[in-house]
Coordinates of C-alpha atoms in Angstrom, one line a residue:
Chain A
M1 CA 72.4 185.5 193.1
I2 CA 70.3 187.7 195.3
S3 CA 66.7 186.9 195.9
V4 CA 64.2 188.9 198.0
R5 CA 60.7 187.7 198.7
G6 CA 57.8 189.6 200.3
L7 CA 60.1 192.0 202.2
T8 CA 57.9 194.2 204.4
K9 CA 58.8 197.0 206.8
R10 CA 56.5 199.1 208.9
F11 CA 57.3 202.2 211.0
G12 CA 54.4 202.4 213.4
D13 CA 51.2 202.5 211.2
T14 CA 53.1 203.3 208.0
T15 CA 54.0 200.5 205.7
V16 CA 57.2 201.6 204.1
L17 CA 58.0 198.4 202.2
D18 CA 55.0 196.5 201.0
G19 CA 56.0 193.0 200.1
I20 CA 59.0 193.6 197.8
D21 CA 60.1 190.8 195.5
L22 CA 63.4 191.3 193.8
D23 CA 66.0 189.1 192.1
V24 CA 69.5 190.3 191.2
R25 CA 71.9 188.2 189.1
E26 CA 75.6 188.0 189.8
G27 CA 77.3 191.0 188.3
E28 CA 74.1 192.8 187.6
R29 CA 73.9 196.6 188.2
V30 CA 70.4 197.6 189.3
V31 CA 69.4 201.2 189.9
I32 CA 66.4 202.1 192.0
V33 CA 64.7 205.4 191.3
G34 CA 61.5 207.0 192.6
P35 CA 60.1 209.9 194.6
S36 CA 61.4 210.7 198.1
G37 CA 59.9 208.7 200.9
T38 CA 58.9 205.7 198.9
G39 CA 61.1 203.2 200.7
K40 CA 64.1 203.0 198.4
S41 CA 66.6 203.7 201.2
T42 CA 64.7 201.5 203.6
L43 CA 64.8 198.6 201.1
L44 CA 68.6 198.9 201.0
R45 CA 68.8 199.2 204.8
C46 CA 66.6 196.2 205.3
L47 CA 68.8 194.1 203.1
N48 CA 71.7 194.3 205.6
F49 CA 69.4 194.7 208.7
L50 CA 70.4 198.3 209.5
D51 CA 66.6 198.5 209.6
R52 CA 65.0 195.3 210.8
P53 CA 62.4 194.1 208.2
D54 CA 59.1 192.8 209.6
A55 CA 58.4 190.0 207.1
G56 CA 59.9 188.4 204.1
T57 CA 63.1 186.5 203.2
I58 CA 66.5 187.6 201.9
T59 CA 68.8 185.2 200.1
I60 CA 72.4 186.0 199.2
G61 CA 74.2 183.1 197.7
D62 CA 73.6 180.1 200.0
L63 CA 72.5 182.2 202.9
T64 CA 68.8 182.7 203.5
V65 CA 67.5 184.9 206.3
E66 CA 63.9 185.0 207.4
A67 CA 62.9 188.5 208.6
G68 CA 60.9 187.5 211.7
R69 CA 63.3 185.0 213.1
A70 CA 66.8 186.2 212.1
T71 CA 69.4 185.3 214.7
P72 CA 72.2 187.7 215.6
A73 CA 74.6 185.3 213.9
Q74 CA 72.5 185.3 210.7
V75 CA 72.4 189.1 210.7
L76 CA 76.2 189.2 211.0
A77 CA 76.6 186.7 208.2
L78 CA 74.3 188.8 206.0
R79 CA 76.2 192.0 206.7
R80 CA 79.4 190.3 205.9
R81 CA 78.1 189.4 202.4
T82 CA 77.1 193.0 201.7
A83 CA 78.9 196.3 201.6
F84 CA 77.1 199.6 202.1
V85 CA 77.9 203.1 200.9
F86 CA 76.1 205.7 202.9
Q87 CA 74.6 209.0 201.8
N88 CA 76.5 210.8 204.6
Y89 CA 79.7 208.8 203.9
A90 CA 79.8 207.5 207.6
L91 CA 83.6 207.1 207.6
F92 CA 85.0 206.0 211.0
A93 CA 85.9 209.4 212.5
N94 CA 88.7 207.9 214.6
R95 CA 90.5 206.2 211.7
T96 CA 92.6 207.6 208.8
A97 CA 91.6 207.1 205.2
L98 CA 93.8 204.0 205.2
G99 CA 92.5 202.9 208.5
N100 CA 88.9 203.1 207.3
I101 CA 89.7 200.6 204.6
T102 CA 91.9 198.2 206.7
E103 CA 89.6 198.2 209.8
A104 CA 87.1 195.6 208.6
L105 CA 89.7 193.6 206.7
V106 CA 91.6 193.0 209.9
H107 CA 88.9 193.1 212.6
V108 CA 86.0 191.5 210.7
Q109 CA 87.7 189.3 208.0
G110 CA 90.7 188.5 210.2
R111 CA 93.3 189.2 207.5
P112 CA 96.9 189.8 208.5
K113 CA 97.7 193.5 209.0
A114 CA 100.3 193.7 206.3
E115 CA 98.0 192.1 203.7
A116 CA 95.2 194.5 204.7
R117 CA 97.5 197.4 204.4
A118 CA 98.7 196.4 201.0
R119 CA 95.2 196.0 199.8
A120 CA 94.1 199.3 201.3
E121 CA 97.0 201.1 199.6
A122 CA 96.1 199.5 196.3
I123 CA 92.4 200.7 196.7
L124 CA 93.6 204.2 197.7
R125 CA 95.6 204.4 194.4
E126 CA 92.5 203.2 192.5
I127 CA 90.3 205.9 194.0
G128 CA 93.0 208.5 193.5
L129 CA 93.7 209.2 197.2
A130 CA 97.1 207.5 197.7
D131 CA 98.5 210.8 199.0
R132 CA 95.7 211.2 201.6
A133 CA 96.3 207.7 203.2
G134 CA 97.1 209.3 206.6
S135 CA 94.4 211.9 206.6
Y136 CA 91.4 211.7 209.0
P137 CA 87.9 212.1 207.6
A138 CA 87.6 215.6 209.1
A139 CA 90.4 216.8 206.9
L140 CA 88.9 215.4 203.7
S141 CA 86.4 217.1 201.3
G142 CA 83.0 215.6 200.9
G143 CA 84.0 214.1 197.6
Q144 CA 87.1 212.6 199.0
Q145 CA 85.2 211.2 202.0
Q146 CA 82.7 209.5 199.8
R147 CA 85.5 208.0 197.6
V148 CA 87.0 206.5 200.7
G149 CA 83.5 205.3 201.6
I150 CA 83.3 203.5 198.3
G151 CA 86.8 202.3 198.6
R152 CA 86.0 200.8 202.0
A153 CA 83.1 199.0 200.4
M154 CA 85.2 197.8 197.5
A155 CA 87.8 196.3 199.8
L156 CA 85.3 194.0 201.5
E157 CA 84.8 192.1 198.2
A158 CA 81.2 191.6 199.2
E159 CA 78.7 189.6 197.1
L160 CA 76.4 192.6 197.0
M161 CA 77.3 196.3 197.1
L162 CA 74.5 198.7 198.3
F163 CA 74.7 202.4 197.4
D164 CA 72.3 204.6 199.3
E165 CA 72.1 207.9 197.4
P166 CA 75.9 208.3 197.4
T167 CA 75.9 211.7 195.8
S168 CA 72.8 213.3 197.5
A169 CA 74.7 214.9 200.4
L170 CA 77.6 216.2 198.3
D171 CA 78.2 219.8 197.2
P172 CA 77.7 219.9 193.4
E173 CA 81.4 220.3 192.8
W174 CA 82.2 216.9 194.2
V175 CA 79.4 214.9 192.5
G176 CA 81.4 214.3 189.3
E177 CA 84.4 212.6 190.9
V178 CA 82.2 210.3 192.9
L179 CA 80.1 209.3 189.9
D180 CA 83.3 208.7 187.9
L181 CA 84.5 206.3 190.6
M182 CA 81.1 204.5 190.6
R183 CA 81.4 204.1 186.9
R184 CA 84.7 202.5 187.4
V185 CA 83.3 200.1 190.1
A186 CA 80.4 199.3 187.7
R187 CA 82.9 198.3 185.0
Q188 CA 84.3 195.7 187.3
R189 CA 81.0 193.9 187.1
R190 CA 80.4 193.8 190.8
T191 CA 76.8 193.2 191.8
M192 CA 75.4 196.6 192.7
L193 CA 72.1 197.9 193.9
I194 CA 72.1 201.7 193.7
V195 CA 69.5 204.2 194.9
T196 CA 70.1 207.5 193.2
H197 CA 68.5 210.6 191.7
E198 CA 71.2 210.8 189.0
M199 CA 69.1 209.8 186.0
Q200 CA 71.9 210.2 183.4
F201 CA 74.2 208.0 185.5
A202 CA 71.4 205.4 185.8
R203 CA 71.0 205.4 182.1
E204 CA 74.7 204.9 181.5
I205 CA 75.6 202.1 184.0
A206 CA 72.4 200.2 184.8
D207 CA 71.5 196.8 183.5
R208 CA 68.1 197.4 184.9
V209 CA 66.2 200.3 186.4
I210 CA 63.5 199.9 189.0
F211 CA 60.9 202.5 189.8
M212 CA 59.5 202.4 193.3
E213 CA 56.6 204.2 194.7
G214 CA 54.5 203.7 197.9
G215 CA 56.7 200.9 199.1
R216 CA 56.3 198.8 196.0
I217 CA 58.1 198.1 192.8
V218 CA 55.9 199.7 190.1
E219 CA 58.0 199.0 187.1
E220 CA 61.3 197.6 186.0
A221 CA 63.0 197.6 182.7
P222 CA 66.4 197.9 180.9
P223 CA 67.4 201.6 180.9
E224 CA 66.8 202.1 177.2
R225 CA 63.2 201.0 177.5
F226 CA 62.7 202.5 181.0
F227 CA 63.6 206.0 180.0
A228 CA 62.3 205.9 176.4
A229 CA 59.0 204.0 176.8
P230 CA 57.9 203.8 180.5
Q231 CA 54.7 201.8 180.8
D232 CA 53.1 202.8 184.1
P233 CA 51.6 206.3 184.3
R234 CA 53.3 206.8 187.7
T235 CA 56.7 206.2 186.1
R236 CA 55.9 208.6 183.3
R237 CA 54.8 211.2 185.7
F238 CA 58.0 210.8 187.8
L239 CA 60.3 210.9 184.8
A240 CA 58.5 214.0 183.4
R241 CA 59.0 215.7 186.8
V242 CA 62.7 214.9 187.1
S243 CA 63.5 215.9 183.6
G244 CA 61.4 219.0 183.6
G245 CA 62.3 222.4 185.3
G246 CA 62.3 222.8 189.0
S247 CA 62.9 219.2 189.7
P248 CA 64.7 218.0 192.8
A249 CA 67.0 215.9 190.6
R250 CA 70.0 217.2 188.9
P251 CA 69.6 217.9 185.1
A252 CA 70.5 215.0 182.9
G253 CA 73.8 215.3 181.2
R254 CA 75.9 216.7 184.0
A255 CA 78.9 214.9 185.5
Chain B
M1 CA 97.8 237.2 265.0
Q2 CA 100.9 235.1 265.1
G3 CA 103.3 235.1 262.0
L4 CA 103.8 231.9 260.0
D5 CA 106.9 229.8 260.9
I6 CA 108.2 229.8 257.3
G7 CA 111.4 227.9 258.2
Y8 CA 109.4 225.1 259.8
M9 CA 107.2 224.9 256.7
W10 CA 110.3 224.7 254.4
G11 CA 111.7 221.9 256.5
L12 CA 108.3 220.0 256.3
V13 CA 108.1 220.1 252.5
P14 CA 110.5 217.3 251.8
V15 CA 108.9 215.2 254.6
I16 CA 105.4 215.5 253.1
L17 CA 106.7 215.1 249.5
G18 CA 108.0 211.7 250.6
Y19 CA 104.4 210.6 250.8
V20 CA 103.4 211.9 247.4
P21 CA 104.2 208.5 245.7
L22 CA 101.7 206.8 248.1
T23 CA 99.0 209.3 247.3
L24 CA 99.6 209.0 243.5
G25 CA 99.9 205.3 243.8
M26 CA 96.5 205.0 245.5
A27 CA 94.9 207.4 243.0
L28 CA 96.4 205.8 239.9
A29 CA 95.5 202.3 241.0
G30 CA 92.0 203.4 241.9
M31 CA 91.7 205.3 238.6
A32 CA 92.9 202.3 236.5
C33 CA 90.5 199.9 238.2
A34 CA 87.6 202.5 238.2
L35 CA 88.1 203.1 234.4
V36 CA 87.8 199.4 233.6
L37 CA 84.8 198.9 235.8
A38 CA 83.1 202.1 234.6
C39 CA 83.5 201.1 231.0
L40 CA 81.9 197.7 231.7
L41 CA 79.1 199.3 233.7
A42 CA 78.5 201.9 231.0
V43 CA 78.4 199.4 228.2
E44 CA 75.9 197.3 230.2
R45 CA 73.8 200.4 230.7
V46 CA 73.7 201.1 227.0
A47 CA 73.1 197.4 226.1
R48 CA 70.6 196.9 228.9
V49 CA 71.2 193.2 229.6
P50 CA 68.1 191.9 231.3
V51 CA 68.5 191.3 235.1
L52 CA 72.1 192.5 235.1
D53 CA 70.8 195.9 234.2
R54 CA 68.9 196.0 237.5
A55 CA 72.0 195.1 239.5
V56 CA 74.1 197.8 237.7
V57 CA 71.4 200.4 238.4
L58 CA 71.4 199.4 242.1
F59 CA 75.2 199.5 242.2
I60 CA 75.4 203.0 240.7
S61 CA 72.6 204.2 242.9
F62 CA 74.3 203.0 246.1
F63 CA 77.8 204.3 245.4
R64 CA 76.5 207.6 244.2
G65 CA 74.0 207.8 247.0
T66 CA 76.3 207.4 250.0
P67 CA 79.4 209.4 251.2
L68 CA 82.8 208.1 250.2
L69 CA 83.9 208.3 253.9
V70 CA 81.0 206.0 254.9
Q71 CA 81.9 203.6 252.1
L72 CA 85.6 203.5 253.2
F73 CA 84.5 202.6 256.7
L74 CA 82.2 199.9 255.4
F75 CA 85.0 198.3 253.4
Y76 CA 87.6 198.6 256.2
Y77 CA 85.5 197.2 258.9
G78 CA 82.9 195.2 256.9
L79 CA 85.0 193.3 254.3
P80 CA 87.0 191.3 256.9
R81 CA 83.7 190.0 258.3
L82 CA 82.1 189.2 254.9
V83 CA 85.1 187.8 253.1
P84 CA 87.3 185.6 255.3
F85 CA 90.6 186.0 253.3
L86 CA 90.4 189.7 253.8
V87 CA 90.8 189.5 257.6
N88 CA 94.0 191.4 257.4
I89 CA 92.8 194.1 255.0
D90 CA 95.1 197.1 255.3
G91 CA 94.0 200.7 255.0
V92 CA 95.6 201.2 251.6
T93 CA 93.8 198.3 250.1
A94 CA 90.4 199.3 251.6
A95 CA 90.9 202.8 250.3
V96 CA 91.7 201.7 246.8
I97 CA 88.7 199.4 246.7
G98 CA 86.5 202.2 248.1
L99 CA 87.8 204.8 245.6
T100 CA 87.4 202.3 242.7
L101 CA 83.8 201.5 243.4
H102 CA 82.8 205.0 244.4
F103 CA 84.3 206.7 241.4
S104 CA 83.4 204.0 238.9
A105 CA 79.7 204.7 239.7
Y106 CA 80.1 208.4 238.7
M107 CA 82.4 207.7 235.7
A108 CA 80.0 205.0 234.4
E109 CA 77.3 207.6 234.0
S110 CA 79.5 210.1 232.1
I111 CA 80.9 207.3 229.9
R112 CA 77.4 206.1 229.2
A113 CA 76.4 209.6 228.1
A114 CA 79.6 209.8 226.0
I115 CA 78.8 206.5 224.2
L116 CA 75.3 207.8 223.4
G117 CA 76.9 211.0 222.1
V118 CA 78.8 209.1 219.4
D119 CA 77.2 209.9 216.1
R120 CA 74.6 207.3 214.8
S121 CA 76.5 207.1 211.5
Q122 CA 79.5 205.5 213.4
W123 CA 77.3 202.7 214.8
E124 CA 75.7 202.1 211.4
A125 CA 79.0 202.0 209.5
A126 CA 80.5 199.6 212.0
R127 CA 77.5 197.3 211.7
A128 CA 77.4 197.6 207.9
V129 CA 81.0 196.3 207.5
G130 CA 80.0 193.3 209.6
M131 CA 81.4 194.1 213.0
S132 CA 80.1 192.2 216.0
E133 CA 78.8 194.5 218.8
G134 CA 81.9 193.9 220.9
V135 CA 84.3 194.8 218.1
M136 CA 82.2 197.8 217.3
M137 CA 82.4 199.0 220.9
T138 CA 86.2 198.5 221.4
R139 CA 87.3 199.6 217.9
I140 CA 84.9 202.4 217.0
I141 CA 82.5 203.6 219.7
L142 CA 84.6 203.6 222.9
P143 CA 87.6 205.4 221.4
Q144 CA 85.3 208.2 220.2
A145 CA 83.4 208.2 223.5
A146 CA 86.8 208.6 225.3
R147 CA 87.3 211.9 223.6
I148 CA 83.9 213.1 224.6
A149 CA 84.3 211.9 228.2
A150 CA 87.9 212.9 228.7
P151 CA 87.4 216.3 230.4
T152 CA 84.9 214.9 232.9
L153 CA 87.0 211.8 233.6
V154 CA 90.1 213.9 234.3
N155 CA 88.0 215.9 236.7
Y156 CA 87.0 212.7 238.5
F157 CA 90.7 211.7 238.6
I158 CA 91.6 215.0 240.2
D159 CA 88.8 214.5 242.7
M160 CA 90.2 211.0 243.4
V161 CA 93.7 212.3 244.0
K162 CA 92.3 214.6 246.7
S163 CA 90.0 211.9 248.1
T164 CA 93.0 209.7 248.9
S165 CA 93.4 212.0 251.9
L166 CA 90.4 210.1 253.4
A167 CA 92.7 207.1 253.8
F168 CA 94.0 209.0 256.8
T169 CA 90.8 208.0 258.6
L170 CA 91.7 204.3 258.0
G171 CA 95.0 204.8 259.8
V172 CA 97.1 205.1 256.6
T173 CA 100.0 207.5 257.0
E174 CA 99.7 209.4 253.7
M175 CA 100.3 213.1 253.3
M176 CA 97.6 214.1 255.8
G177 CA 98.6 211.5 258.3
A178 CA 102.3 212.5 258.1
A179 CA 101.4 216.2 258.6
Q180 CA 99.2 215.3 261.6
K181 CA 102.1 213.4 263.1
E182 CA 104.6 216.1 262.5
A183 CA 102.3 218.8 263.9
A184 CA 101.5 216.7 267.0
G185 CA 105.1 217.3 268.0
S186 CA 105.5 221.0 267.1
F187 CA 101.9 222.1 267.6
L188 CA 102.2 224.1 264.3
Y189 CA 99.0 222.5 262.9
F190 CA 98.2 225.4 260.6
E191 CA 101.7 225.4 259.0
A192 CA 101.6 221.6 258.5
F193 CA 98.2 221.5 256.8
L194 CA 99.1 224.6 254.8
V195 CA 102.1 222.6 253.3
V196 CA 99.7 219.7 252.6
A197 CA 97.2 222.0 250.8
V198 CA 99.9 223.6 248.6
I199 CA 101.4 220.2 247.7
Y200 CA 97.9 218.9 246.7
W201 CA 97.3 222.1 244.7
G202 CA 100.6 221.6 242.9
I203 CA 99.8 217.9 242.0
V204 CA 96.4 218.9 240.7
E205 CA 97.9 221.7 238.6
A206 CA 100.4 219.3 237.1
F207 CA 97.5 217.0 236.1
S208 CA 95.6 219.9 234.6
F209 CA 98.5 220.5 232.4
L210 CA 98.5 216.9 231.3
Q211 CA 94.8 217.1 230.7
R212 CA 95.2 219.9 228.1
R213 CA 97.9 217.7 226.4
L214 CA 95.6 214.7 226.5
E215 CA 92.6 216.5 225.1
H216 CA 94.7 217.9 222.3
R217 CA 95.9 214.4 221.4
L218 CA 92.4 212.9 221.5
G219 CA 91.1 215.7 219.3
R220 CA 93.8 215.3 216.6
A221 CA 91.7 213.1 214.3
Y222 CA 88.8 215.6 214.4
S223 CA 90.5 218.8 213.4
R224 CA 91.3 219.9 209.9

C-alpha cells in the first residue's frame, strides 16, 4: 500500500506539485497523463527523492518519510522500496546488460554473485535479450536499452515501480517492443505508477487513470470511464487534443 | 666544435640503465600514493564536506602554488624537525613524499573535473537503485571518471617520471646523480647528460605506448 499526502514541490517561485494526495493499492497499475510541464515526472521523482519534495509525507508499506525532515537513511530506505525506469534509459554506461541488472542485486541488496547472475540471466531471457548479456549500453539500440532498464527495475522486486515516460525518447520503431514488455510486467500484477503519453496503452493496462494539470490531480477514474466520460472540462480538452490531429501524443491504436 | 665521444656514451648506457629501476620505483610509488590521495581529495571537493573542504582547498593551493624543488627541500630538511621518528629520513623517501603531495594536488583537480563530467543520468540511476553515495562513487562514477581523466593522469605520470631527477638535489644517486659522478671523472659532461636525456625520452615513449593501450581498454564499453 502506497500513500502520499500533501506532496509539494517548488522550483524557485514555481509550485510544480501542489499538495498531491494519492493512494495506490498493492498490485494496482496507475497511469498518470496530462499536458507537458504539469508535474507528472516531478511527482515520480519526488517519490524516490531524486527531486527533494518540500512538504508532505510518503508511505510505502511500513515506511513513512516526511518531506521536510527525511534523513539520508530514510531516503535510502525509500529508494530501496522503489524501482525507477527513466525516459533516457540511464543504464550504467560502464556495465554490460547483465551487469546493469546484477549491480544493485549484489552491491545494494547484498545477494551472492552467483544468485544475482542467475536472476539476471532469467530476466534477460524474459526481456528477450539473453544473447546481448555481454553487450555494453553503447552497443544496444534504444529499444534494447530501455528493455534492460525495465529489466533492471524488475530484478529489484521493489514494492513500487515508477515509469517516467519510458517510451518518449525512443525512435518510433522501438516503441512497440518496450510497450509489449511493459504489458508483460503489468500482467505480473506488480504495483506500477506510469507516466506516459501512450493513451491506447493506458486504456489497456491501467486499473486507474489520473489526469494532472498545474501540479494537481484534476480527475481520476477507471480507464473505461476516464476515456469515455471524462468529467472535468480540462480533462475533456486534453483528451480532445491528444486524440485529434497535430497532437504531441502518438495516435491511439499503434503498437 | 669537438666531436662527441660515441664510444664513451655507449659504455655509459648500461651504467645509467642500472639506475632506471630506482627512477621507475620512485615514480610508480609516488603515482600510486598520489592517485589514492587525489581521488580522496577530488571526492571531497565534489561532496564539499564542511570545514574539511577548507583544508583541502588550502592543501591544493599550497602544493600547486609552490615549486616542487622547494617542497622537496622542505620535506627533506623540515620533516625531521617536525616529526621525531623521521630524523633519519633518506632522500628517496623525501622525494616520494614530495612527488605524492605535489602531484596529488594537480591530479585532484583533473579527477574532480572528470567526476563532474560523468553524465547526470549515471548519478540518478545509481541513486534510484538505492546505492549509498560511497557505493555510487566506487562502482559507477569513479570508473567512468577514470576514462575521462586517463589522458591527463598519464601526462602527470610522465611528468612525475621526469621529476624524479630532482631527487638528485637531495643527494640521491639516481640517473642524474650517476651521470654527474661519471662525468666528474671523465669531464665529458655533455656526453653523460645526453645519455641521460635519451634514456628518459625512451622511458616516456614506452609509457606513451602504454597510454594508448590503456585508453583503448577504458574506452571499450563506450564504442559500438
